[in-house]
Amino acid sequence: QQQVKQSPQSLIVQKGGISIINCAYENTAFDYFPWYQQFPGKGPALLIAIRPDVSEKKEGRFTISFNKSAKQFSLHIMDSQPGDSATYFCAASSPGSSARQLTFGSGTQLTVLP
Amino acid sequence: DVKVTQSSRYLVKRTGEKVFLECVQDMDHENMFWYRQDPGLGLRLIYFSYDVKMKEKGDIPEGYSVSREKKERFSLILESASTNQTSMYLCASISGHATGELFFGEGSRLTVL
């Protein structure tokens, strides 16, 4: 069964600190790794995504680091802000399915203290 | 502004009732999904549809069915609601492109008493 394991389940960080969320996968056919951000009362929204042909992708304060040999990828939030407080989901998908299904991690609830 | 609309944000139903959750998207997307969100379990795929009248089972289809009569509308049906179906249900859609963005609705929180 395809799985994506995410940790930690919850994370508390001081304002200005670095938030790090980790994910590991088993299926080597996965070729697309997005992160989704969900604020309370809202649906998840795409934050940033990476393909395995690069080891890192940065967008503003958000960076995905990807380690293909270890089958792991992580989200780093630099200079974390209270407005970053949300639930973060990593995900992965493989080509070939008729609707490109995403397999999601279990989620990390991030709280950034002011 | 692109949108996935779930008509019911909060529902309270009794065990055994039939429940319909409706989802409409205005982006002309081919693919639509129903996920269930539970704390600590993430988002689990119930059913998806890649075309009108087409459907495929996801990871947890038991106790659910779906209907897609029009491209923009995807309905989730609980034939006989049970208390273990109390959850947040999220609808999503995506175009047919290989790595398009999955757009989610705001969710329908269902409580089954």
Coordinates of N, CA, C and O in Angstrom, one line a residue, chain B residues 6-72:
Chain B
Q6 N -18.7 23.4 -1.7 CA -19.4 22.4 -1.0 C -20.6 23.0 -0.4 O -20.5 23.9 0.4
S7 N -21.8 22.6 -0.8 CA -23.0 23.3 -0.4 C -23.3 23.3 1.1 O -23.9 24.2 1.6
S8 N -23.0 22.2 1.7 CA -23.3 22.1 3.2 C -22.0 22.2 4.0 O -21.1 21.3 3.8
R9 N -21.8 23.2 4.8 CA -20.6 23.3 5.7 C -20.8 22.4 6.9 O -19.8 21.8 7.4
Y10 N -22.0 22.3 7.5 CA -22.2 21.6 8.7 C -23.5 20.8 8.6 O -24.5 21.4 8.1
L11 N -23.4 19.5 8.9 CA -24.6 18.7 8.9 C -24.6 17.8 10.1 O -23.6 17.3 10.6
V12 N -25.8 17.6 10.6 CA -26.1 16.7 11.7 C -27.1 15.7 11.3 O -28.2 16.1 10.9
K13 N -26.8 14.4 11.3 CA -27.7 13.4 10.8 C -27.8 12.3 11.9 O -27.0 12.2 12.8
R14 N -28.8 11.5 11.7 CA -29.0 10.4 12.7 C -28.6 9.1 12.0 O -28.6 9.0 10.8
T15 N -28.1 8.2 12.8 CA -27.7 6.8 12.3 C -28.8 6.3 11.4 O -30.0 6.3 11.8
G16 N -28.4 5.8 10.2 CA -29.3 5.1 9.3 C -29.9 6.1 8.3 O -30.4 5.6 7.3
E17 N -29.7 7.4 8.4 CA -30.2 8.3 7.5 C -29.3 8.3 6.2 O -28.1 8.0 6.3
K18 N -29.9 8.6 5.1 CA -29.2 8.8 3.8 C -28.7 10.2 3.8 O -29.4 11.2 4.0
V19 N -27.4 10.4 3.4 CA -26.8 11.7 3.4 C -26.2 12.0 2.0 O -25.5 11.1 1.4
F20 N -26.4 13.2 1.5 CA -25.9 13.6 0.3 C -25.0 14.8 0.5 O -25.4 15.8 1.1
L21 N -23.8 14.7 0.1 CA -22.8 15.8 0.1 C -22.6 16.3 -1.3 O -22.1 15.5 -2.2
E22 N -22.8 17.6 -1.6 CA -22.7 18.0 -3.0 C -21.5 18.9 -3.1 O -21.1 19.7 -2.2
C23 N -20.9 18.8 -4.3 CA -19.7 19.6 -4.6 C -19.8 20.1 -6.1 O -20.1 19.3 -7.0
V24 N -19.5 21.3 -6.3 CA -19.5 21.9 -7.6 C -18.2 22.7 -7.8 O -17.8 23.4 -6.9
Q25 N -17.6 22.5 -9.0 CA -16.4 23.3 -9.4 C -16.6 24.0 -10.6 O -17.3 23.6 -11.5
D26 N -16.0 25.2 -10.7 CA -16.2 26.1 -11.9 C -15.0 26.2 -12.8 O -14.9 27.2 -13.5
M27 N -14.1 25.2 -12.7 CA -12.8 25.3 -13.4 C -12.8 24.4 -14.6 O -11.7 24.2 -15.2
D28 N -13.9 23.7 -14.9 CA -14.0 22.8 -16.0 C -12.9 21.7 -15.9 O -12.4 21.2 -16.9
H29 N -12.7 21.2 -14.6 CA -11.7 20.2 -14.4 C -12.3 18.8 -14.7 O -13.5 18.6 -14.4
E30 N -11.5 18.0 -15.2 CA -11.9 16.6 -15.6 C -12.0 15.7 -14.3 O -12.9 14.9 -14.2
N31 N -11.1 15.9 -13.4 CA -11.0 15.0 -12.2 C -11.5 15.6 -10.9 O -11.2 16.8 -10.6
M32 N -12.3 14.9 -10.2 CA -12.9 15.3 -8.9 C -12.7 14.2 -7.9 O -12.7 13.0 -8.3
F33 N -12.5 14.6 -6.7 CA -12.2 13.7 -5.6 C -13.1 14.0 -4.4 O -13.4 15.1 -4.1
W34 N -13.3 13.0 -3.6 CA -13.8 13.1 -2.2 C -12.8 12.5 -1.2 O -12.4 11.3 -1.4
Y35 N -12.4 13.4 -0.3 CA -11.5 12.9 0.8 C -12.2 13.0 2.1 O -13.1 13.8 2.3
R36 N -11.7 12.2 3.0 CA -12.2 12.3 4.4 C -11.0 12.7 5.2 O -9.9 12.2 5.1
Q37 N -11.2 13.7 6.1 CA -10.1 14.2 7.0 C -10.4 13.9 8.4 O -11.4 14.4 9.0
D38 N -9.5 13.2 9.1 CA -9.7 12.9 10.5 C -8.3 13.2 11.2 O -7.3 13.0 10.6
P39 N -8.4 13.7 12.4 CA -7.1 14.1 13.1 C -6.2 12.9 13.2 O -6.6 11.8 13.6
G40 N -4.9 13.1 12.9 CA -3.9 12.1 12.9 C -3.9 11.1 11.8 O -3.0 10.3 11.7
L41 N -4.9 11.2 10.9 CA -5.0 10.3 9.8 C -4.8 11.0 8.5 O -4.8 10.3 7.4
G42 N -4.8 12.3 8.5 CA -4.6 13.0 7.3 C -5.8 13.0 6.4 O -6.9 12.9 6.8
L43 N -5.5 13.0 5.1 CA -6.6 13.0 4.1 C -6.6 11.7 3.4 O -5.6 11.2 2.8
R44 N -7.8 11.0 3.5 CA -7.9 9.7 2.9 C -8.9 9.7 1.8 O -10.0 10.3 1.9
L45 N -8.5 9.2 0.7 CA -9.3 9.2 -0.5 C -10.5 8.2 -0.5 O -10.2 7.0 -0.3
I46 N -11.7 8.7 -0.7 CA -12.8 7.9 -0.7 C -13.2 7.4 -2.1 O -13.2 6.2 -2.3
Y47 N -13.4 8.3 -3.0 CA -13.7 8.0 -4.4 C -13.2 9.1 -5.2 O -13.0 10.3 -4.8
F48 N -12.9 8.8 -6.5 CA -12.6 9.9 -7.4 C -13.3 9.6 -8.8 O -13.7 8.5 -9.0
S49 N -13.3 10.6 -9.6 CA -13.9 10.5 -10.9 C -13.1 11.3 -11.9 O -12.7 12.4 -11.7
Y50 N -12.8 10.7 -13.0 CA -12.0 11.3 -14.0 C -12.8 11.7 -15.3 O -12.2 12.2 -16.2
D51 N -14.1 11.5 -15.2 CA -14.9 11.9 -16.3 C -16.4 11.8 -15.8 O -16.7 11.1 -14.9
V52 N -17.3 12.4 -16.6 CA -18.7 12.3 -16.3 C -19.1 10.8 -16.3 O -18.7 10.0 -17.2
K53 N -19.8 10.4 -15.3 CA -20.3 9.0 -15.1 C -19.3 8.0 -14.8 O -19.6 6.8 -14.7
M54 N -18.0 8.4 -14.7 CA -16.9 7.5 -14.4 C -16.5 7.7 -12.9 O -16.5 8.8 -12.4
K55 N -16.2 6.6 -12.2 CA -15.8 6.7 -10.9 C -14.9 5.6 -10.5 O -14.9 4.5 -11.2
E56 N -14.0 5.8 -9.6 CA -13.1 4.8 -9.1 C -13.0 4.8 -7.6 O -13.0 5.9 -7.0
K57 N -12.8 3.7 -7.0 CA -12.7 3.6 -5.6 C -11.3 4.1 -5.1 O -10.3 3.9 -5.8
G58 N -11.4 4.8 -4.0 CA -10.1 5.2 -3.4 C -9.7 4.2 -2.3 O -9.9 3.0 -2.5
D59 N -9.1 4.7 -1.3 CA -8.6 3.9 -0.2 C -9.6 3.4 0.8 O -9.5 2.3 1.4
I60 N -10.7 4.2 1.0 CA -11.7 3.9 2.0 C -13.1 4.0 1.4 O -13.9 4.8 1.9
P61 N -13.5 3.3 0.4 CA -14.8 3.5 -0.2 C -16.0 2.8 0.5 O -17.2 3.2 0.2
E62 N -15.7 2.0 1.5 CA -16.8 1.2 2.1 C -17.8 2.2 2.8 O -17.4 3.0 3.6
G63 N -19.0 2.0 2.6 CA -20.1 2.8 3.2 C -20.4 4.0 2.4 O -21.3 4.8 2.8
Y64 N -19.7 4.2 1.3 CA -19.9 5.4 0.5 C -20.2 5.1 -1.0 O -19.8 4.0 -1.4
S65 N -20.9 6.0 -1.7 CA -21.0 5.9 -3.1 C -20.9 7.3 -3.7 O -21.0 8.3 -2.9
V66 N -20.8 7.4 -5.0 CA -20.7 8.7 -5.6 C -21.5 8.8 -6.8 O -21.9 7.8 -7.4
S67 N -21.7 10.0 -7.3 CA -22.4 10.2 -8.5 C -21.8 11.4 -9.2 O -21.6 12.5 -8.6
R68 N -21.6 11.3 -10.5 CA -21.1 12.4 -11.3 C -21.9 12.4 -12.7 O -21.5 11.8 -13.6
E69 N -23.0 13.1 -12.6 CA -23.9 13.2 -13.8 C -23.5 14.4 -14.7 O -23.8 14.4 -15.9
K70 N -22.8 15.4 -14.1 CA -22.4 16.5 -14.9 C -20.9 16.8 -14.6 O -20.5 16.5 -13.5
K71 N -20.2 17.4 -15.5 CA -18.7 17.5 -15.3 C -18.4 18.4 -14.1 O -17.5 18.1 -13.4
E72 N -19.2 19.4 -13.8 CA -18.9 20.3 -12.7 C -19.4 19.8 -11.3 O -19.1 20.4 -10.3

